[in-house]
Each structure stands twice: as C-alpha cells, then as structure tokens.
Coordinates of C-alpha atoms in Angstrom, one line a residue:
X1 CA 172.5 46.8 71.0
X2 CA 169.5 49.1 71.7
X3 CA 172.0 51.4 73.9
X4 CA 174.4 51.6 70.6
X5 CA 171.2 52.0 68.5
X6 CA 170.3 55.1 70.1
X7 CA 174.0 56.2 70.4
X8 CA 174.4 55.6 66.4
X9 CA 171.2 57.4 65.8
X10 CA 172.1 60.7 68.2
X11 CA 175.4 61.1 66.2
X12 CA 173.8 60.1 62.9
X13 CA 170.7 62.6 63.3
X14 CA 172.6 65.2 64.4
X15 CA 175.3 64.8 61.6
X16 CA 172.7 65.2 59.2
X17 CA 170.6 67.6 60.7
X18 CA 172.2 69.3 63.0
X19 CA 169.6 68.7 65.9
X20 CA 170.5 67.0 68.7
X21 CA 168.1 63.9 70.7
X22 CA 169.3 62.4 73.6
X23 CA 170.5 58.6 72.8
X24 CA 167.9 57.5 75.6
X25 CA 164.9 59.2 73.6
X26 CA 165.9 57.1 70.2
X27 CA 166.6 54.1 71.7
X28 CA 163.5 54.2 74.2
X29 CA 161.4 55.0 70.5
X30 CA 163.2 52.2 69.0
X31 CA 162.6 49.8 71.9
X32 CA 158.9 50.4 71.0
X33 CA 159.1 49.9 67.4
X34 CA 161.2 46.5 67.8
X35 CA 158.6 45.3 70.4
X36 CA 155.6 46.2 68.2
X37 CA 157.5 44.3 65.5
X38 CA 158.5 41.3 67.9
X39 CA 154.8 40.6 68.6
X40 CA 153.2 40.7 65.3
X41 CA 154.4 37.7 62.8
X42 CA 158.0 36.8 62.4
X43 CA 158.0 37.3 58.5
X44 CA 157.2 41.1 59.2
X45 CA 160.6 41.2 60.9
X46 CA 162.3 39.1 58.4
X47 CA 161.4 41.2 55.6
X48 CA 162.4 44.4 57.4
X49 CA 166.0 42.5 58.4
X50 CA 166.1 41.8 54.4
X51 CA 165.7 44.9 53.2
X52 CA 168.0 46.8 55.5
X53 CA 170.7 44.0 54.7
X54 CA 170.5 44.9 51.3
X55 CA 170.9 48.0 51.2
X56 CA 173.7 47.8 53.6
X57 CA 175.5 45.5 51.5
X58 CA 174.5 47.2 48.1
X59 CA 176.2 50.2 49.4
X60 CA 179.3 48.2 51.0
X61 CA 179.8 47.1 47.2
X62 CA 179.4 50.5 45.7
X63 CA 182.5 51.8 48.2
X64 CA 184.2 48.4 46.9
X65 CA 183.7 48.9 43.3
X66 CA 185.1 52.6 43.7
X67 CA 187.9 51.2 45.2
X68 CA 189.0 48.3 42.6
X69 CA 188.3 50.7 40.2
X70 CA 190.8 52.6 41.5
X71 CA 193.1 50.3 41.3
X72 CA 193.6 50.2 45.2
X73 CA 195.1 52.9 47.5
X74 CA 198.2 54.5 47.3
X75 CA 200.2 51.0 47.2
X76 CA 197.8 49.2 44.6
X77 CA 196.6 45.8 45.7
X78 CA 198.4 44.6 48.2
X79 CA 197.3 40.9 49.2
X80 CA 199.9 40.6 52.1
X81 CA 197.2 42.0 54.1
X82 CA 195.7 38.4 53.9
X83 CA 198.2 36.4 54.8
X84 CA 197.6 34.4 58.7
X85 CA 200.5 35.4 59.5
X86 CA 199.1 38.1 61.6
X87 CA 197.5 35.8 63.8
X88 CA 200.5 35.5 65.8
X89 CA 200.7 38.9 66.5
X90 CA 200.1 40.3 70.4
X91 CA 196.6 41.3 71.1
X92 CA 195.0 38.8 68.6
X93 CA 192.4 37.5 71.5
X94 CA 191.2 40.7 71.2
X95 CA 190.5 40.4 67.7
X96 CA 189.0 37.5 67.9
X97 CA 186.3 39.5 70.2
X98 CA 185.2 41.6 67.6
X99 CA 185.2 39.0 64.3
X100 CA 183.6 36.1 66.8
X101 CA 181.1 38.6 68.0
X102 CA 180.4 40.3 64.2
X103 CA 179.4 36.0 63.2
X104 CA 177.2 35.5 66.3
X105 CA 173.8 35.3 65.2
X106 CA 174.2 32.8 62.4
X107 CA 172.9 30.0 64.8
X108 CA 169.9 31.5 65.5
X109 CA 168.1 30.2 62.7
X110 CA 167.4 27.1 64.3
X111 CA 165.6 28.8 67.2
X112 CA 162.5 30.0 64.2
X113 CA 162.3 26.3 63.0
X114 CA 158.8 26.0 64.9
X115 CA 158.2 29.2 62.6
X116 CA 158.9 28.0 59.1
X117 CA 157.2 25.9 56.9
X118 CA 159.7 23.2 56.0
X119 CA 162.4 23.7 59.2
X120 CA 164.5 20.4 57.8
X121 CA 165.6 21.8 55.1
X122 CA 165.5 25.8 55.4
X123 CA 167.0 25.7 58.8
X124 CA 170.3 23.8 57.4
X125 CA 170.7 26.1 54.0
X126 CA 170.0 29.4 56.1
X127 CA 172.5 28.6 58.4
X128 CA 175.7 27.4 55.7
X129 CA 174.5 30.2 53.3
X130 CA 175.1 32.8 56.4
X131 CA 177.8 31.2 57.7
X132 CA 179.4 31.1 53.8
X133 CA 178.8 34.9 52.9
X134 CA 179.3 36.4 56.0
X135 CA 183.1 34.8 55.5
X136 CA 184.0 35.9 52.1
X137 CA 181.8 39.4 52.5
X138 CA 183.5 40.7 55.9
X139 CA 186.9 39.0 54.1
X140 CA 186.8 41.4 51.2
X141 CA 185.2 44.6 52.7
X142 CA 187.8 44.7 55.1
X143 CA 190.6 44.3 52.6
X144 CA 189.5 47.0 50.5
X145 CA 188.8 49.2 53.3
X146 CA 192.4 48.5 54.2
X147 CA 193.8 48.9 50.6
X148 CA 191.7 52.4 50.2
X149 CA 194.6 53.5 52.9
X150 CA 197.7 51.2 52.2
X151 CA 198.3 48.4 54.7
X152 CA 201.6 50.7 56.0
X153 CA 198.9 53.7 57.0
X154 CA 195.9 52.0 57.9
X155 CA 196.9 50.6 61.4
X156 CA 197.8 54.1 61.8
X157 CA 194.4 55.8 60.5
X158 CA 192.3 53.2 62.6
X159 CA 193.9 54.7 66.0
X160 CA 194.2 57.7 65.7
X161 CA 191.3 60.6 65.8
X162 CA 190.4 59.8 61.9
X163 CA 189.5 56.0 62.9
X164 CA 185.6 56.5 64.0
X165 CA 185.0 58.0 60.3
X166 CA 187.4 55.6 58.3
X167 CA 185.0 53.8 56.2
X168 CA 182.8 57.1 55.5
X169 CA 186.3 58.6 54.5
X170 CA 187.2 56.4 52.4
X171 CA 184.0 56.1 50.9
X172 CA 183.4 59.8 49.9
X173 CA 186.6 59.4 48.1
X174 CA 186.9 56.5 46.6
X175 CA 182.5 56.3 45.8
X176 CA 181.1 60.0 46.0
X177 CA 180.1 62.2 48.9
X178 CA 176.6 60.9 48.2
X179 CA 177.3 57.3 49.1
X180 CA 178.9 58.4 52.6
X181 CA 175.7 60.1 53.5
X182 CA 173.5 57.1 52.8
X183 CA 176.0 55.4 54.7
X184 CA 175.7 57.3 57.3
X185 CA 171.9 56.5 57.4
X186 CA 172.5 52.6 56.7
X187 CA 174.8 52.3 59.8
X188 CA 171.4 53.8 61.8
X189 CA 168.9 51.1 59.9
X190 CA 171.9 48.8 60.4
X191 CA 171.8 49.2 64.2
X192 CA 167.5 48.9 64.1
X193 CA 167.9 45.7 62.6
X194 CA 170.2 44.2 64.8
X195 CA 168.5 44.8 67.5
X196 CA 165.7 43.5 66.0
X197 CA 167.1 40.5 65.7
X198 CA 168.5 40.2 68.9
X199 CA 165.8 41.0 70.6
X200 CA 163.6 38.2 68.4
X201 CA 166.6 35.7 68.9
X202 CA 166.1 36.6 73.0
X203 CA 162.7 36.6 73.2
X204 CA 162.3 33.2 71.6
X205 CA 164.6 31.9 74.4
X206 CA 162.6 33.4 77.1
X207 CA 159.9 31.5 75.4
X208 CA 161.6 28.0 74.9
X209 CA 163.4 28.4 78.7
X210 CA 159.0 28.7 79.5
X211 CA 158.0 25.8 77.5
X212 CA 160.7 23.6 79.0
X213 CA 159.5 24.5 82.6
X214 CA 162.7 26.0 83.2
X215 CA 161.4 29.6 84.1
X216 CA 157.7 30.6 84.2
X217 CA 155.4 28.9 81.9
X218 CA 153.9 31.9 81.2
X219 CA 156.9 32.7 78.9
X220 CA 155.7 29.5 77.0
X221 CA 152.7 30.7 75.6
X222 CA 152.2 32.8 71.8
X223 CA 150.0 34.6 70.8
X224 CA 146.7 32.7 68.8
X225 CA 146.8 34.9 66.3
X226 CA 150.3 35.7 65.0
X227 CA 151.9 32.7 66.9
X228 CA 154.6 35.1 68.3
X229 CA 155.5 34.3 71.5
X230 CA 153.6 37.5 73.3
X231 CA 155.1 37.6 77.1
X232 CA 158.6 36.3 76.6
X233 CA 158.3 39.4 73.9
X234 CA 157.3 41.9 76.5
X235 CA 159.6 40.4 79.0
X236 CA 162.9 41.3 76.9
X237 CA 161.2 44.8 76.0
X238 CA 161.4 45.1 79.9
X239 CA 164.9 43.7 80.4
X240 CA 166.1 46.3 77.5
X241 CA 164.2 49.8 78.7
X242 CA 165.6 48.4 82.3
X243 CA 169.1 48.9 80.7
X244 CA 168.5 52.0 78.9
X245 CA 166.8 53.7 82.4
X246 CA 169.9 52.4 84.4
X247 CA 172.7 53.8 81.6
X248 CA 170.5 57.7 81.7
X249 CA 170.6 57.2 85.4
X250 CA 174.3 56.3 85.8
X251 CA 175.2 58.5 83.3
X252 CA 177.2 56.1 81.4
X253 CA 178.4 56.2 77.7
X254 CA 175.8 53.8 75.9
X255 CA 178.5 53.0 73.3
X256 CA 181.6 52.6 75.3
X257 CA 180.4 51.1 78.4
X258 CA 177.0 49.5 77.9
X259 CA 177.2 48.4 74.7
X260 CA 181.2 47.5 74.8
X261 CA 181.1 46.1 78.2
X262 CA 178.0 44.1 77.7
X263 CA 179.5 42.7 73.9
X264 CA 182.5 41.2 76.1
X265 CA 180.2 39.1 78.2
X266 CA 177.7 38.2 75.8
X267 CA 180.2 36.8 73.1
X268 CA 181.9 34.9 75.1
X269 CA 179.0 33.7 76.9
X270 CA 177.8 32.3 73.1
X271 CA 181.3 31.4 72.6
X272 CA 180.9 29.1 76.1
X273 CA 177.7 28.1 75.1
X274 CA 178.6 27.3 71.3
X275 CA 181.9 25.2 72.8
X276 CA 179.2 23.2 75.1
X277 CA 176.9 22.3 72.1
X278 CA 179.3 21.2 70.1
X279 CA 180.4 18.5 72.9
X280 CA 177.0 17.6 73.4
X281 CA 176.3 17.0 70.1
X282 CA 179.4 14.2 70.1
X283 CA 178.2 13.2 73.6
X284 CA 174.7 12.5 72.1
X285 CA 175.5 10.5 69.5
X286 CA 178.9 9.0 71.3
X287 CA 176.9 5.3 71.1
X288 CA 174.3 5.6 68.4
X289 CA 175.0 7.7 65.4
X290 CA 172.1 7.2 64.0
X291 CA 173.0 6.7 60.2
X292 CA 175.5 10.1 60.7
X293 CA 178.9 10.2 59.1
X294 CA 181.8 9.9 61.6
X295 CA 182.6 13.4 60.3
X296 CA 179.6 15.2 61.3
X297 CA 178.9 13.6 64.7
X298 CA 182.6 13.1 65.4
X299 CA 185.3 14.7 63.7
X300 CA 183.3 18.7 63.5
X301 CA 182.0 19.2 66.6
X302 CA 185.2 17.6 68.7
X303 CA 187.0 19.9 66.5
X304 CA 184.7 23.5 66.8
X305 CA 185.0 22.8 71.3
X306 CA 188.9 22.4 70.5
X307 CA 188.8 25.9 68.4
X308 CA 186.4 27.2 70.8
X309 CA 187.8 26.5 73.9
X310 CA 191.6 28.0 72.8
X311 CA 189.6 31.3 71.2
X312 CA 188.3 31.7 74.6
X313 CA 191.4 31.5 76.3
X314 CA 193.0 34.2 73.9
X315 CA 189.7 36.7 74.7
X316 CA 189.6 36.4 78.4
X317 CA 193.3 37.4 78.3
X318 CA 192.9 40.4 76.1
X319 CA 189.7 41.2 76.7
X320 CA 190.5 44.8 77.7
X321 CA 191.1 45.8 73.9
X322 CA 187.4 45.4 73.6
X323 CA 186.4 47.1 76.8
X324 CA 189.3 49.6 77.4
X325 CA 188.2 48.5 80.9
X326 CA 190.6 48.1 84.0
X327 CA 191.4 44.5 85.2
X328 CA 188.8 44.7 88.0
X329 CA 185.9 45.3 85.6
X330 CA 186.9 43.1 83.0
X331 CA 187.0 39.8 85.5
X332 CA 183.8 41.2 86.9
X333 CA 182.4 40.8 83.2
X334 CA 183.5 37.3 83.2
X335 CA 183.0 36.1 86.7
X336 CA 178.9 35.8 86.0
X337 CA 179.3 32.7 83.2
X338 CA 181.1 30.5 85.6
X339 CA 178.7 30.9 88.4
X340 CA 175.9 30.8 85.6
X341 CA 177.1 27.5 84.6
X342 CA 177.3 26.0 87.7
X343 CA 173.9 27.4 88.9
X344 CA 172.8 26.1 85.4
X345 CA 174.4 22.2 86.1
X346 CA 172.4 22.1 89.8
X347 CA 169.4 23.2 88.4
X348 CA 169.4 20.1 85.7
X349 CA 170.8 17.6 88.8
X350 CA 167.5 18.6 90.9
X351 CA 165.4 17.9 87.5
X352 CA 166.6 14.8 87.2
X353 CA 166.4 13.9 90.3
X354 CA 163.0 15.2 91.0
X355 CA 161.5 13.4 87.7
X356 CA 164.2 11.3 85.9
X357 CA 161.7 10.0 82.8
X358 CA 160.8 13.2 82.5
X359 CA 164.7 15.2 82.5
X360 CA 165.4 12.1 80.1
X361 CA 162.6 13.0 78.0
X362 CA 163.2 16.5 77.6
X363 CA 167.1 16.3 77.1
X364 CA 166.2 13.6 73.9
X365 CA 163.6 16.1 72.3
X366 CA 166.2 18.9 73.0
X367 CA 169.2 17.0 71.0
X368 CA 167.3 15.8 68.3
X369 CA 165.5 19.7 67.7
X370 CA 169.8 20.5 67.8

C-alpha cells in the first residue's frame, strides 16, 4: 500500500502541477507521517480515516447523482448489468481477487477492542455496519460507473488505453471538470488512509503475536502515555521503508509489481486465514455453545470456510489477471502460505508440548476475545 501510495501521489502531483517527485520520496514522507500517526492515540488515526472516507464517498455520490440525473449512459439504465449470471463467466477467480481484497479490512475492528471504551458492543455494530455499506456502496458505484458508458462499451473502455482514467472520465462529464480534480486529489488521501490503516491493523498484530509470546515480547509493550503499541509501531515502519528501499533498488514498478504482486499474496493469505477462523470458531464451540444459536456457532461459520475455501480455489487458478505475472511468479506468490501454515502448526505442537496448561490457556482467552 505505501508503494501504490507513493505511485498515486507521483502521477496525482504531477497531473496537477506538472512537477514531477519520485514515488520513493512520497512514499518514504508518507511512511513518516503514518508512523508519527501510528504512535500517538488511535482516535487521531480514526478521525483522519473518517474524514478522508467522507470526502471520498461525498464525491463518489456527486459523480452518481450526475449520472441518474442523466438518466444513465447512452443505453439508459440498464439493470442486466446486475444479474449473477456473470459469475459463470471465465476469469471470475480473478475477480474475486480484486472485490475480496477491496472488503479486507472489515475484520479489523476487533483487533482495537482493547482500545475502545465499550468493545462488546461497538466491535459487533462496527463490523455489520462496514460489512453492510461497503456491499450496497461498491454495488451501486460500480453500476453507475458502468451505465455512464453502456454495459456493451464499458468492458471495452476498461481495457483499452482509456481504462486507467475511466472514473475521472466519466466524472468530468457526467459531474463537472471540478469534481474530477478533487477526485484526483481524493484517490491520493484515499491511498494515505489506507495505508494508515494497514499499517495500524499490522502493527497491532506485531503487538498481539508479542504479548502472546509468540515473537519478542518487546513487541508486547505500549506506550504509557498514548497506550499505542510503540515498537510493534516502529517495527512495521521498518518492514515498509525495507520494501520501498528494495523496489528503488530493483527498479521495479511500485504499482504493478509491488503493490500488485504483494495484493495477490496478502488476500488470499486473509482469505486462508478468514477460512481457518471461521472453522475454529465451529470447532470451539463444537461441544459447548454456550447459550449461542445453532446458526451462529454452526450454520455461518461452516458455511463462510465452504465459500471461502471454493473462492480460493477460483483465485489461485486465475491469479495472473491480478498480477499479469508469468506462472513461475505467480506459484512463487502462493508457495510462502503453505509453508507458513505448516511452520505456524509446529510452532503451536512445541507450545503445547513444552507447557500444555499454558497453550490451553492462551487458545481459550484467544476464542473467546474472537
């Protein structure tokens, strides 16, 4: 994310006015502002996150209102565009890449519940309320942005040279030249705060794998006066100027290698990890539901490792329409989550066998926070 932060800003700066900064320079000034941010108090973050969210959306719904205004594209309203039928086209694992990968981060409010005042109940409504507008929001921006073309000329506008500026196309004629500028702008603050919050969501596992005992303790320590969790904050700054140095070495394309390349992994590593907590949250409460409906102990999370698990299938096998990598590099993308997972498995057989109250202890307190 910081690699297409700084590739978003280059482009975006330079559009606008017409200087250009090497991606490395924005992302490495970036880098600093989102670790400055990471180790003062999470509500600084959130309220940063908020407001860029905002105005991204208010201006997603400006372009929208232009466009139903309108009265559509050049075909009107065309709601075949919605129909599933399109799942069964070829290439759909690909697809799944992208929309799996544009939903990660909805589970991540659980990993701030040590940060909130009342976790039990504004962990559960943060997560359905994101989970419920990011649906119906990415839904119906997508189908106007399709109807602003016609579904028979979009496909062909998205691949060809036009497909980079399609929104900002559509929005300069459909909402004004003024609202593809700030657009322009928003897609920069857009890319700020998602690395922000990856880099939050990271650092706060850094700190829980350091708590646990699972990596250094050190990583399980915060800071006394904002409560943020200081080294596993500095430790993911290090991990992401490591990435930046090594793409400006290599000379890679930030966008289309780092960020691309590393997207394929990193979804379906959530995806793998998402499909595994789903299990063991049946295998958990398999012989005491503890007052749970069937439904939510049972019936959902047998069902979300099912979904999972054949959405995982489809991306390994297309996984290239993300990458536009040969076959080589995309199995070397996948090959480190297998080998993960197993190193993962021995480690938690040599806890338990090394302190079995313990390893029972820890993997009680860990289901129940889940």
């Amino acid at each position: 994310m910081l690699a297409a932060f700084g590739w978003f800003t280059e482009s975006g700066f330079e559009d606008l006015t017409g200087v250009r900064v090497a991606w490395w320079i924005w992302a490495t000034a970036g880098l600093v502002a989102i670790g400055v941010l990471g180790y003062l108090r999470v509500t600084l973050s959130a309220r940063i996150l908020g407001v860029a969210l905002v105005l991204e959306v208010l201006v997603l719904f400006v372009f929208e209102a232009g466009v139903l205004a309108h009265g559509g594209g050049p075909q009107g309203l065309d709601f075949g565009t919605l129909s599933p039928a399109g799942l069964g086209e070829p290439g759909v694992g690909g697809m799944f890449v992208l929309t799996i990968g544009a939903f990660i981060g909805f589970e991540a409010t659980a990993i701030y519940a040590e940060e909130a005042r009342r976790p039990e109940r504004t962990v559960p409504r943060a997560t359905y309320v994101a989970v419920a507008f990011l649906a119906l929001f990415y839904t119906f921006t997508v189908w106007m942005i399709i109807n602003a073309y016609g579904s028979d000329r979009a496909r062909a506008v998205a691949s060809g040279d036009g497909g980079a500026d399609m929104v900002f196309s559509a929005t300069e004629r459909f909402a004004g030249a003024w609202a593809a500028d700030s657009m322009h702008v928003l897609i920069i603050t857009s890319a700020f705060a998602a690395t922000l919050a990856f880099h939050n969501g990271a650092a706060r596992y850094f700190y829980a794998l350091g708590r646990e005992g699972l990596l250094s303790a050190r990583l399980g320590t915060v800071s006394p006066k904002t409560r943020a969790p200081v080294v596993a904050v500095l430790t993911q700054s290090a991990v992401a100027l490591g990435v930046t140095v090594v793409t400006m070495l290599a000379g890679a394309d930030p966008y289309t290698v780092t960020f691309l390349w590393s997207s394929g992994t990193g979804i379906l590593g959530v995806m793998l990890l998402q499909a595994l907590a789903a299990l063991a949250v049946y295998g958990f409460f398999r012989r005491d539901r503890r007052g749970m409906p069937s439904w939510r102990v049972v019936a959902a999370p047998l069902l979300a490792c099912a979904g999972l698990a054949v959405m995982i299938v489809l991306v390994c096998a297309d996984l290239d329409l993300l990458t536009g990598a040969s076959r080589g590099v995309n199995v070397a993308l996948i090959a480190p989550l297998p080998v993960v997972f197993v190193v993962g498995a021995g480690v938690a057989v040599r806890m338990r066998r090394r302190a079995p109250v313990a390893y029972e202890r820890l993997t009680t307190v860990d289901a129940e926070r889940a």
